[in-house]
Tab-separated table of C-alpha atoms and ligand atoms in Angstrom:
chain	number	residue	atom	x	y	z
K	1	UNK	CA	49.902	-203.235	-5.162
K	2	UNK	CA	50.788	-206.831	-4.479
K	3	UNK	CA	49.147	-207.732	-1.189
K	4	UNK	CA	48.889	-210.891	0.912
K	5	UNK	CA	46.258	-211.380	3.575
K	6	UNK	CA	47.362	-213.744	6.281
K	7	UNK	CA	44.286	-215.464	7.680
K	8	UNK	CA	41.202	-216.011	5.518
K	9	UNK	CA	38.360	-215.836	8.034
K	10	UNK	CA	35.626	-213.184	7.945
K	11	UNK	CA	38.155	-210.409	8.003
K	12	UNK	CA	40.907	-211.748	5.737
K	13	UNK	CA	38.807	-213.416	3.049
K	14	UNK	CA	36.569	-210.371	2.644
K	15	UNK	CA	39.597	-208.072	2.670
K	16	UNK	CA	41.405	-210.206	0.061
K	17	UNK	CA	38.465	-210.297	-2.354
K	18	UNK	CA	37.640	-206.615	-1.814
K	19	UNK	CA	41.225	-205.480	-2.390
K	20	UNK	CA	41.400	-207.559	-5.588
K	21	UNK	CA	38.112	-205.976	-6.692
K	22	UNK	CA	39.679	-202.503	-6.572
K	23	UNK	CA	42.620	-203.584	-8.727
K	24	UNK	CA	45.291	-205.022	-6.412
K	25	UNK	CA	46.996	-208.390	-6.933
K	26	UNK	CA	46.089	-210.364	-3.831
K	27	UNK	CA	47.208	-213.654	-2.309
K	28	UNK	CA	45.068	-215.036	0.528
K	29	UNK	CA	47.050	-217.281	2.891
K	30	UNK	CA	45.634	-219.597	5.518
K	31	UNK	CA	46.766	-222.783	7.249
K	32	UNK	CA	43.302	-224.357	6.808
K	33	UNK	CA	43.433	-226.397	3.574
K	34	UNK	CA	39.658	-226.893	3.364
K	35	UNK	CA	39.004	-223.168	3.685
K	36	UNK	CA	41.553	-222.386	0.973
K	37	UNK	CA	40.107	-225.080	-1.332
K	38	UNK	CA	36.614	-223.618	-0.900
K	39	UNK	CA	37.781	-220.052	-1.485
K	40	UNK	CA	39.627	-221.113	-4.655
K	41	UNK	CA	36.331	-222.508	-5.946
K	42	UNK	CA	34.488	-219.296	-5.068
K	43	UNK	CA	32.706	-220.880	-2.111
K	44	UNK	CA	32.354	-218.699	0.983
K	45	UNK	CA	33.295	-220.606	4.168
K	46	UNK	CA	30.779	-218.443	6.105
K	47	UNK	CA	27.490	-216.639	5.516
K	48	UNK	CA	28.132	-213.045	4.477
K	49	UNK	CA	25.764	-211.187	2.132
K	50	UNK	CA	27.470	-210.050	-1.087
K	51	UNK	CA	30.766	-211.808	-0.363
K	52	UNK	CA	30.486	-214.698	-2.836
K	53	UNK	CA	29.794	-212.266	-5.678
K	54	UNK	CA	32.930	-210.206	-4.967
K	55	UNK	CA	34.903	-213.419	-4.456
K	56	UNK	CA	33.893	-215.030	-7.757
K	57	UNK	CA	34.398	-211.801	-9.686
K	58	UNK	CA	37.847	-211.309	-8.139
K	59	UNK	CA	38.840	-214.910	-8.929
K	60	UNK	CA	37.652	-214.471	-12.513
K	61	UNK	CA	39.728	-211.278	-12.853
K	62	UNK	CA	42.872	-213.345	-12.183
K	63	UNK	CA	43.955	-210.897	-9.482
K	64	UNK	CA	43.018	-213.099	-6.521
K	65	UNK	CA	44.776	-216.308	-5.520
K	66	UNK	CA	44.731	-218.449	-2.402
K	67	UNK	CA	47.425	-220.683	-0.942
K	68	UNK	CA	48.486	-222.506	2.198
K	69	UNK	CA	52.167	-222.087	1.303
K	70	UNK	CA	53.683	-219.017	2.958
K	71	UNK	CA	56.650	-219.173	0.556
K	72	UNK	CA	54.213	-217.832	-2.077
K	73	UNK	CA	54.239	-214.540	-0.149
K	74	UNK	CA	57.802	-213.774	-1.288
K	75	UNK	CA	56.690	-211.877	-4.416
K	76	UNK	CA	54.276	-209.649	-2.520
K	77	UNK	CA	55.059	-206.290	-0.932
K	78	UNK	CA	52.299	-205.633	1.611
K	79	UNK	CA	51.362	-208.355	4.094
K	80	UNK	CA	48.159	-207.856	6.028
K	81	UNK	CA	47.662	-209.827	9.251
K	82	UNK	CA	43.978	-210.747	9.509
K	83	UNK	CA	44.074	-213.693	11.934
K	84	UNK	CA	41.778	-214.082	14.936
K	85	UNK	CA	42.627	-212.978	18.469
K	86	UNK	CA	40.112	-214.966	20.543
K	87	UNK	CA	39.700	-214.768	24.297
K	88	UNK	CA	42.281	-216.914	26.126
K	89	UNK	CA	40.847	-220.225	27.273
K	90	UNK	CA	42.054	-219.688	30.828
K	91	UNK	CA	41.797	-215.925	31.111
K	92	UNK	CA	40.088	-212.792	29.897
K	93	UNK	CA	42.995	-211.430	27.811
K	94	UNK	CA	43.413	-211.911	24.069
K	95	UNK	CA	45.163	-215.014	22.782
K	96	UNK	CA	47.879	-213.808	20.392
K	97	UNK	CA	49.074	-217.254	19.334
K	98	UNK	CA	47.775	-216.858	15.776
K	99	UNK	CA	49.263	-213.384	15.343
K	100	UNK	CA	52.730	-214.521	16.375
K	101	UNK	CA	52.443	-217.722	14.327
K	102	UNK	CA	51.473	-215.683	11.244
K	103	UNK	CA	54.393	-213.274	11.617
K	104	UNK	CA	56.848	-216.106	12.350
K	105	UNK	CA	55.670	-217.950	9.248
K	106	UNK	CA	56.059	-214.843	7.086
K	107	UNK	CA	59.477	-213.718	8.303
K	108	UNK	CA	61.567	-216.133	6.168
K	109	UNK	CA	59.774	-214.862	3.029
K	110	UNK	CA	60.036	-211.110	3.646
K	111	UNK	CA	62.437	-208.690	1.897
K	112	UNK	CA	62.264	-210.675	-1.347
K	113	UNK	CA	59.683	-208.619	-3.217
K	114	UNK	CA	61.117	-206.969	-6.366
K	115	UNK	CA	58.648	-204.038	-6.031
K	116	UNK	CA	60.541	-202.521	-3.077
K	117	UNK	CA	60.619	-202.456	0.715
K	118	UNK	CA	57.943	-204.638	2.294
K	119	UNK	CA	55.294	-203.559	4.765
K	120	UNK	CA	53.645	-205.723	7.392
K	121	UNK	CA	50.195	-204.398	8.278
K	122	UNK	CA	48.330	-205.469	11.406
K	123	UNK	CA	44.546	-205.510	11.050
K	124	UNK	CA	43.626	-207.965	13.814
K	125	UNK	CA	42.308	-206.532	17.094
K	126	UNK	CA	45.191	-206.749	19.576
K	127	UNK	CA	46.099	-205.572	23.082
K	128	UNK	CA	47.914	-202.247	23.086
K	129	UNK	CA	51.676	-202.822	22.876
K	130	UNK	CA	51.470	-205.724	20.420
K	131	UNK	CA	52.570	-203.698	17.382
K	132	UNK	CA	55.726	-202.587	19.189
K	133	UNK	CA	56.534	-206.205	20.063
K	134	UNK	CA	56.015	-207.276	16.438
K	135	UNK	CA	58.138	-204.396	15.121
K	136	UNK	CA	60.919	-205.544	17.431
K	137	UNK	CA	60.413	-209.122	16.273
K	138	UNK	CA	60.941	-208.018	12.659
K	139	UNK	CA	64.105	-206.142	13.618
K	140	UNK	CA	65.439	-209.064	15.680
K	141	UNK	CA	64.890	-211.356	12.693
K	142	UNK	CA	67.070	-209.001	10.639
K	143	UNK	CA	64.369	-208.038	8.128
K	144	UNK	CA	64.065	-204.590	6.617
K	145	UNK	CA	60.270	-204.832	6.542
K	146	UNK	CA	58.278	-201.907	7.951
K	147	UNK	CA	55.286	-202.315	10.248
K	148	UNK	CA	52.038	-200.353	10.412
K	149	UNK	CA	48.821	-200.901	12.345
K	150	UNK	CA	45.585	-200.468	10.433
K	151	UNK	CA	42.574	-201.637	12.460
K	152	UNK	CA	39.400	-202.798	10.752
K	153	UNK	CA	35.903	-201.734	11.718
K	154	UNK	CA	33.804	-204.052	9.590
K	155	UNK	CA	30.538	-205.432	10.864
K	156	UNK	CA	29.512	-208.978	10.054
K	157	UNK	CA	26.562	-208.828	7.688
K	158	UNK	CA	28.022	-205.676	6.084
K	159	UNK	CA	31.607	-206.892	5.729
K	160	UNK	CA	32.061	-206.164	2.004
K	161	UNK	CA	30.462	-202.734	2.181
K	162	UNK	CA	32.435	-201.795	5.299
K	163	UNK	CA	35.707	-202.917	3.655
K	164	UNK	CA	35.150	-201.110	0.356
K	165	UNK	CA	33.434	-198.026	1.778
K	166	UNK	CA	34.812	-197.605	5.311
K	167	UNK	CA	33.677	-194.586	7.320
K	168	UNK	CA	37.282	-193.952	8.332
K	169	UNK	CA	40.771	-195.368	7.830
K	170	UNK	CA	43.256	-195.438	10.703
K	171	UNK	CA	47.034	-195.821	10.360
K	172	UNK	CA	49.325	-196.541	13.289
K	173	UNK	CA	52.791	-195.581	12.041
K	174	UNK	CA	56.383	-196.070	13.273
K	175	UNK	CA	57.892	-193.382	15.538
K	176	UNK	CA	60.772	-192.849	13.127
K	177	UNK	CA	59.658	-190.047	10.766
K	178	UNK	CA	61.233	-191.448	7.586
K	179	UNK	CA	59.838	-194.930	8.234
K	180	UNK	CA	56.432	-193.457	9.035
K	181	UNK	CA	56.400	-191.561	5.722
K	182	UNK	CA	57.418	-194.687	3.820
K	183	UNK	CA	54.783	-196.857	5.512
K	184	UNK	CA	52.121	-194.195	4.979
K	185	UNK	CA	52.947	-193.904	1.276
K	186	UNK	CA	52.482	-197.666	0.836
K	187	UNK	CA	49.191	-197.663	2.753
K	188	UNK	CA	47.978	-194.680	0.725
K	189	UNK	CA	48.520	-196.748	-2.413
K	190	UNK	CA	46.588	-199.666	-0.932
K	191	UNK	CA	43.649	-197.403	-0.067
K	192	UNK	CA	43.905	-195.053	-3.037
K	193	UNK	CA	40.258	-195.366	-4.204
K	194	UNK	CA	38.912	-194.881	-0.664
K	195	UNK	CA	41.143	-191.856	-0.048
K	196	UNK	CA	40.180	-190.353	-3.404
K	197	UNK	CA	36.556	-190.719	-2.292
K	198	UNK	CA	37.413	-188.479	0.705
K	199	UNK	CA	37.258	-191.219	3.353
K	200	UNK	CA	38.602	-189.582	6.525
K	201	UNK	CA	42.124	-190.729	7.362
K	202	UNK	CA	43.325	-190.631	10.951
K	203	UNK	CA	46.977	-191.291	11.737
K	204	UNK	CA	48.805	-191.853	15.007
K	205	UNK	CA	51.466	-194.030	16.554
K	206	UNK	CA	51.128	-197.786	17.142
K	207	UNK	CA	49.442	-197.654	20.575
K	208	UNK	CA	46.975	-195.037	19.354
K	209	UNK	CA	45.853	-197.165	16.416
K	210	UNK	CA	45.556	-200.265	18.582
K	211	UNK	CA	43.525	-198.322	21.138
K	212	UNK	CA	41.207	-196.779	18.525
K	213	UNK	CA	39.847	-200.222	17.749
K	214	UNK	CA	39.233	-201.445	21.289
K	215	UNK	CA	37.880	-198.032	22.277
K	216	UNK	CA	35.381	-198.126	19.412
K	217	UNK	CA	34.126	-201.603	20.316
K	218	UNK	CA	34.047	-200.769	24.036
K	219	UNK	CA	32.017	-197.647	23.343
K	220	UNK	CA	29.514	-199.621	21.243
K	221	UNK	CA	29.233	-202.269	23.968
K	222	UNK	CA	28.739	-199.547	26.574
K	223	UNK	CA	25.983	-197.944	24.528
K	224	UNK	CA	24.116	-201.259	24.276
K	225	UNK	CA	24.530	-202.048	27.979
K	226	UNK	CA	23.469	-198.523	28.879
K	227	UNK	CA	20.132	-198.908	27.115
K	228	UNK	CA	19.749	-202.423	28.519
K	229	UNK	CA	20.295	-201.037	32.022
K	230	UNK	CA	17.556	-198.488	31.303
K	231	UNK	CA	15.396	-201.422	30.138
K	232	UNK	CA	15.873	-203.021	33.564
K	233	UNK	CA	14.618	-199.849	35.232
K	234	UNK	CA	11.708	-199.727	32.773
K	235	UNK	CA	10.770	-203.250	33.803
K	236	UNK	CA	10.629	-202.068	37.417
K	237	UNK	CA	8.550	-198.986	36.622
K	238	UNK	CA	6.416	-199.596	33.536
K	239	UNK	CA	8.441	-197.243	31.292
K	240	UNK	CA	9.034	-198.061	27.635
K	241	UNK	CA	12.720	-198.336	26.706
K	242	UNK	CA	12.035	-198.109	22.954
K	243	UNK	CA	10.391	-194.721	23.369
K	244	UNK	CA	13.238	-193.592	25.641
K	245	UNK	CA	15.816	-194.733	23.056
K	246	UNK	CA	13.947	-192.874	20.332
K	247	UNK	CA	13.747	-189.708	22.423
K	248	UNK	CA	17.374	-189.639	23.575
K	249	UNK	CA	18.596	-190.752	20.141
K	250	UNK	CA	17.116	-187.607	18.606
K	251	UNK	CA	19.788	-185.651	20.446
K	252	UNK	CA	22.526	-185.711	17.825
K	253	UNK	CA	25.176	-185.785	20.538
K	254	UNK	CA	23.792	-189.215	21.470
K	255	UNK	CA	22.444	-190.524	18.138
K	256	UNK	CA	19.920	-193.329	17.580
K	257	UNK	CA	22.267	-196.204	16.696
K	258	UNK	CA	23.232	-199.036	19.070
K	259	UNK	CA	20.390	-198.148	21.411
K	260	UNK	CA	18.317	-201.240	20.702
K	261	UNK	CA	17.552	-202.876	24.028
K	262	UNK	CA	17.149	-206.637	24.095
K	263	UNK	CA	18.927	-209.830	25.042
K	264	UNK	CA	22.295	-208.088	24.653
K	265	UNK	CA	25.394	-208.203	22.514
K	266	UNK	CA	27.344	-211.253	21.413
K	267	UNK	CA	29.674	-212.240	18.596
K	268	UNK	CA	33.373	-212.783	18.170
K	269	UNK	CA	34.287	-209.142	18.882
K	270	UNK	CA	32.422	-207.017	21.426
K	271	UNK	CA	32.417	-209.466	24.383
K	272	UNK	CA	36.039	-210.553	24.031
K	273	UNK	CA	37.299	-207.080	23.168
K	274	UNK	CA	35.953	-205.429	26.316
K	275	UNK	CA	37.435	-208.241	28.419
K	276	UNK	CA	40.804	-208.065	26.679
K	277	UNK	CA	40.821	-204.267	27.052
K	278	UNK	CA	40.201	-204.596	30.805
K	279	UNK	CA	42.851	-207.306	31.126
K	280	UNK	CA	45.448	-205.244	29.279
K	281	UNK	CA	44.661	-202.082	31.255
K	282	UNK	CA	45.112	-204.141	34.431
K	283	UNK	CA	48.532	-205.343	33.248
K	284	UNK	CA	49.496	-201.720	32.589
K	285	UNK	CA	48.397	-200.596	36.051
K	286	UNK	CA	45.407	-198.708	34.626
K	287	UNK	CA	42.751	-201.281	35.512
K	288	UNK	CA	40.653	-198.785	37.452
K	289	UNK	CA	40.163	-196.665	34.330
K	290	UNK	CA	38.158	-199.446	32.712
K	291	UNK	CA	36.390	-200.934	35.720
K	292	UNK	CA	33.090	-199.653	34.269
K	293	UNK	CA	33.503	-202.196	31.446
K	294	UNK	CA	33.046	-204.947	34.017
K	295	UNK	CA	29.620	-203.453	34.677
K	296	UNK	CA	28.973	-203.292	30.910
K	297	UNK	CA	29.746	-207.017	30.700
K	298	UNK	CA	27.590	-207.771	33.749
K	299	UNK	CA	24.555	-205.864	32.436
K	300	UNK	CA	24.949	-207.774	29.179
K	301	UNK	CA	25.075	-211.160	30.903
K	302	UNK	CA	22.157	-210.210	33.143
K	303	UNK	CA	19.893	-209.650	30.109
K	304	UNK	CA	20.452	-213.221	28.985
K	305	UNK	CA	19.628	-214.536	32.444
K	306	UNK	CA	16.614	-212.241	32.580
K	307	UNK	CA	15.199	-214.012	29.502
K	308	UNK	CA	15.777	-217.388	31.175
K	309	UNK	CA	14.053	-216.193	34.367
K	310	UNK	CA	11.154	-214.646	32.457
K	311	UNK	CA	10.717	-217.940	30.568
K	312	UNK	CA	10.495	-219.828	33.849
K	313	UNK	CA	7.930	-217.384	35.205
K	314	UNK	CA	5.785	-217.616	32.065
K	315	UNK	CA	5.927	-221.413	32.205
K	316	UNK	CA	4.635	-221.461	35.786
K	317	UNK	CA	7.939	-222.033	37.580
K	318	UNK	CA	9.364	-225.136	35.945
K	319	UNK	CA	11.100	-226.054	32.686
K	320	UNK	CA	10.872	-229.814	33.012
K	321	UNK	CA	9.511	-231.319	29.816
K	322	UNK	CA	8.264	-227.942	28.570
K	323	UNK	CA	8.403	-227.504	24.818
K	324	UNK	CA	10.127	-224.241	23.868
K	325	UNK	CA	10.889	-222.783	20.429
K	326	UNK	CA	13.877	-220.464	20.050
K	327	UNK	CA	13.872	-218.327	16.903
K	328	UNK	CA	17.469	-217.409	16.103
K	329	UNK	CA	20.875	-218.883	16.888
K	330	UNK	CA	23.354	-216.514	15.203
K	331	UNK	CA	24.548	-213.617	17.359
K	332	UNK	CA	22.882	-211.244	14.922
K	333	UNK	CA	20.883	-211.442	11.682
K	334	UNK	CA	22.551	-211.905	8.269
K	335	UNK	CA	25.293	-213.989	9.859
K	336	UNK	CA	25.793	-217.669	10.670
K	337	UNK	CA	28.242	-216.780	13.431
K	338	UNK	CA	27.200	-218.282	16.756
K	339	UNK	CA	30.185	-217.128	18.836
K	340	UNK	CA	28.971	-215.763	22.173
K	341	UNK	CA	25.454	-215.774	20.782
K	342	UNK	CA	22.831	-214.628	23.304
K	343	UNK	CA	20.262	-216.814	21.519
K	344	UNK	CA	22.331	-219.977	21.894
K	345	UNK	CA	23.221	-219.121	25.490
K	346	UNK	CA	19.526	-218.890	26.392
K	347	UNK	CA	18.589	-221.997	24.361
K	348	UNK	CA	21.302	-224.052	26.069
K	349	UNK	CA	20.340	-222.807	29.539
K	350	UNK	CA	16.683	-223.727	28.960
K	351	UNK	CA	17.665	-227.142	27.647
K	352	UNK	CA	20.070	-227.670	30.557
K	353	UNK	CA	17.221	-227.019	32.966
K	354	UNK	CA	15.053	-229.715	31.470
K	355	UNK	CA	13.119	-227.972	28.694
K	356	UNK	CA	12.599	-229.587	25.294
K	357	UNK	CA	14.149	-226.875	23.105
K	358	UNK	CA	13.915	-226.540	19.321
K	359	UNK	CA	16.016	-223.862	17.652
K	360	UNK	CA	15.701	-222.472	14.155
K	361	UNK	CA	17.913	-220.006	12.320
K	362	UNK	CA	17.913	-219.090	8.621
K	363	UNK	CA	21.719	-219.417	8.361
K	364	UNK	CA	23.121	-221.112	11.457
K	365	UNK	CA	21.108	-224.370	11.649
K	366	UNK	CA	23.996	-226.559	10.461
K	367	UNK	CA	26.349	-224.932	12.951
K	368	UNK	CA	23.887	-225.556	15.793
K	369	UNK	CA	23.594	-229.222	14.823
K	370	UNK	CA	27.352	-229.724	15.147
K	371	UNK	CA	28.049	-227.370	18.040
K	372	UNK	CA	24.995	-228.066	20.245
K	373	UNK	CA	23.808	-231.613	19.588
K	374	UNK	CA	21.565	-231.405	22.679
K	375	UNK	CA	19.314	-228.903	20.892
K	376	UNK	CA	16.723	-229.878	18.289
K	377	UNK	CA	16.850	-227.931	15.054
K	378	UNK	CA	13.850	-227.045	12.874
K	379	UNK	CA	13.789	-225.729	9.334
K	380	UNK	CA	11.673	-222.664	10.108
K	381	UNK	CA	9.699	-220.834	12.782
K	382	UNK	CA	6.486	-222.780	12.194
K	383	UNK	CA	8.182	-226.161	12.488
K	384	UNK	CA	10.044	-225.016	15.630
K	385	UNK	CA	6.897	-223.612	17.229
K	386	UNK	CA	4.729	-226.665	16.620
K	387	UNK	CA	3.116	-227.616	19.976
K	388	UNK	CA	5.434	-225.189	21.835
K	389	UNK	CA	4.348	-223.793	25.187
K	390	UNK	CA	6.643	-220.790	24.786
K	391	UNK	CA	8.250	-219.111	21.766
K	392	UNK	CA	11.313	-216.861	22.079
K	393	UNK	CA	12.590	-214.527	19.366
K	394	UNK	CA	16.283	-213.958	20.113
K	395	UNK	CA	17.869	-212.994	16.758
K	396	UNK	CA	15.994	-210.423	14.710
K	397	UNK	CA	16.063	-211.990	11.239
K	398	UNK	CA	13.620	-210.345	8.809
K	399	UNK	CA	11.636	-213.551	8.415
K	400	UNK	CA	10.941	-213.571	12.174
K	401	UNK	CA	10.034	-209.889	12.189
K	402	UNK	CA	7.414	-210.639	9.540
K	403	UNK	CA	5.784	-213.530	11.405
K	404	UNK	CA	1.992	-213.486	11.396
K	405	UNK	CA	0.815	-213.805	15.024
K	406	UNK	CA	-2.545	-215.258	13.954
K	407	UNK	CA	-0.980	-217.986	11.809
K	408	UNK	CA	1.701	-218.851	14.395
K	409	UNK	CA	-0.919	-219.189	17.128
K	410	UNK	CA	-2.526	-222.000	15.133
K	411	UNK	CA	0.518	-224.269	15.600
K	412	UNK	CA	1.531	-223.667	19.247
K	413	UNK	CA	0.183	-225.419	22.327
K	414	UNK	CA	0.244	-222.218	24.419
K	415	UNK	CA	0.399	-218.695	22.985
K	416	UNK	CA	3.295	-217.324	25.050
K	417	UNK	CA	5.951	-215.193	23.390
K	418	UNK	CA	9.133	-213.429	24.476
K	419	UNK	CA	10.406	-210.875	21.972
K	420	UNK	CA	14.028	-210.677	23.076
K	421	UNK	CA	14.862	-208.027	20.457
K	422	UNK	CA	11.824	-205.705	20.730
K	423	UNK	CA	11.094	-206.019	17.034
K	424	UNK	CA	7.431	-207.022	16.980
K	425	UNK	CA	4.320	-204.927	17.449
K	426	UNK	CA	3.040	-205.695	20.969
K	427	UNK	CA	-0.532	-204.637	20.182
K	428	UNK	CA	-0.794	-206.914	17.133
K	429	UNK	CA	0.484	-209.943	19.059
K	430	UNK	CA	-1.734	-209.299	22.076
K	431	UNK	CA	-4.767	-208.767	19.869
K	432	UNK	CA	-4.051	-212.170	18.297
K	433	UNK	CA	-4.283	-213.679	21.783
K	434	UNK	CA	-0.636	-214.010	22.764
K	435	UNK	CA	0.821	-213.433	26.231
K	436	UNK	CA	3.482	-211.247	24.616
K	437	UNK	CA	6.475	-209.917	26.602
K	438	UNK	CA	9.451	-207.903	25.439
K	439	UNK	CA	12.527	-206.281	26.941
K	440	UNK	CA	11.816	-203.133	28.972
K	441	UNK	CA	8.529	-202.393	27.240
K	442	UNK	CA	5.148	-202.588	28.963
V	1	UGA	C1	31.513	-205.233	15.847
V	1	UGA	C2	31.651	-203.731	15.550
V	1	UGA	O1	30.343	-203.160	15.353
V	1	UGA	C3	32.503	-203.500	14.297
V	1	UGA	O2	32.679	-202.103	14.069
V	1	UGA	C4	33.869	-204.160	14.512
V	1	UGA	O3	34.720	-204.008	13.390
V	1	UGA	C5	33.656	-205.649	14.768
V	1	UGA	O4	32.831	-205.806	15.944
V	1	UGA	C6	35.006	-206.270	14.981
V	1	UGA	O5	35.656	-205.955	15.986
V	1	UGA	O6	35.475	-206.999	14.111
V	1	UGA	P1	29.981	-207.186	14.872
V	1	UGA	O7	30.591	-208.065	15.923
V	1	UGA	O8	29.855	-207.691	13.480
V	1	UGA	O9	30.808	-205.804	14.763
V	1	UGA	O10	28.520	-206.872	15.377
V	1	UGA	P2	27.672	-205.596	15.806
V	1	UGA	O11	26.850	-205.136	14.679
V	1	UGA	O12	28.524	-204.600	16.485
V	1	UGA	O13	26.698	-206.254	16.874
V	1	UGA	C7	27.218	-206.851	18.056
V	1	UGA	C8	26.120	-207.356	18.940
V	1	UGA	O14	25.413	-206.259	19.516
V	1	UGA	C9	25.067	-208.217	18.250
V	1	UGA	O15	24.811	-209.339	19.069
V	1	UGA	C10	23.854	-207.316	18.164
V	1	UGA	O16	22.657	-208.043	18.195
V	1	UGA	C11	24.026	-206.476	19.426
V	1	UGA	N1	23.350	-205.163	19.379
V	1	UGA	C12	23.727	-204.233	18.463
V	1	UGA	C13	22.360	-204.862	20.303
V	1	UGA	O17	21.997	-205.698	21.165
V	1	UGA	N2	21.773	-203.635	20.269
V	1	UGA	C14	22.119	-202.692	19.372
V	1	UGA	O18	21.548	-201.586	19.415
V	1	UGA	C15	23.118	-202.995	18.451
């Protein structure tokens, strides 16, 4: 198939390279010249394990090209919208500016592909109802192009694997039966290797496909906030949330994943998706149905503030002039993405209240330097912790999980530690002389 991906961020660039790797001819389009120049040279504009290898191999195969000129899309049959849908600056809904801009830019170049009828595929996470609006937009513009919705479920840090080996594929198809069959046939060709490998395929109409995505992310967010709420109760009673998570996770109706209590969820997806879902339900008169997501968001925010409050308590009631090391800045390990990062939220709060904060992150240091110039940045945990009166672990990178408590104690001024991700062995750290605290564990 000849496929364009419109938007070359995490989603689009990984999708473009992955689709080329399974044999398609792919054109990656983006309005950002620097990003396109980097991608053409095989340079990943973000940290994503395994991506540069697939990218360079796909470029070498001759099946992957990048461009900023939308007119280049004319020869391609399937156009996949992969642009971002961030939270609105002045609201909690999703900002669809980039989606509409992408479709508007494509429209003049549709219906020109010699291979046959074109298909526009939405992969961005959008409020329910968007696909219908875009389908109408295509009709109003007089194009013959079909539209399908095909949400993505990739996780940062596993983006290539999740794109090439998804655990399910979802198609949102037109209501018209003949159009639905035509769109499905094109998508089946795009995903032929995955379907041959028996990847489950779920089909529905546009709103169903749009809702699958936000429901999945809302469920994951709810699971995390649930266990974090239990952690709060553990803190009031002396229970151990890790043991509770292990015990309830053994029930296969519940399952062990996404039950890691800690400083909460962040990133460019979960926080904004639950808010956009609530906002959209409100617009549709179904706001009450999702009011529990407000609680999910509140529990999540409370965990961040809990870490700030615990820091103050451990420092004797004041932050002024106190030297604090924060291990982690990305919203999760194996990523340099700092959007809605719990670690950066806490670091900035501590700094704003007068502490002398040094952050270190294996991948996000450069980002922190540009985005948060008020924070000091160190090359590693030992440099960050030098003379610190408190050390916080807020992103569970492997290199932090392997820290030696005896060696780290040598460099700090006071051996106080908050394990905001419950990844260290409390006994080992206490035996080494640390005042070690974690989230919902005695
Ligand atoms: C999330 C979803 O997991 C993907 O399926 C989805 O495709 C993606 O959003 C998206 O919408 O594009 P991602 O944002 O990469 O993926 O990150 P997750 O792995 O879901 O982690 C989100 C946050 O939850 C992280 O801050 C992580 O530290 C936190 N988390 C995760 C916990 O605090 N506890 C857990 O048990 C699991």
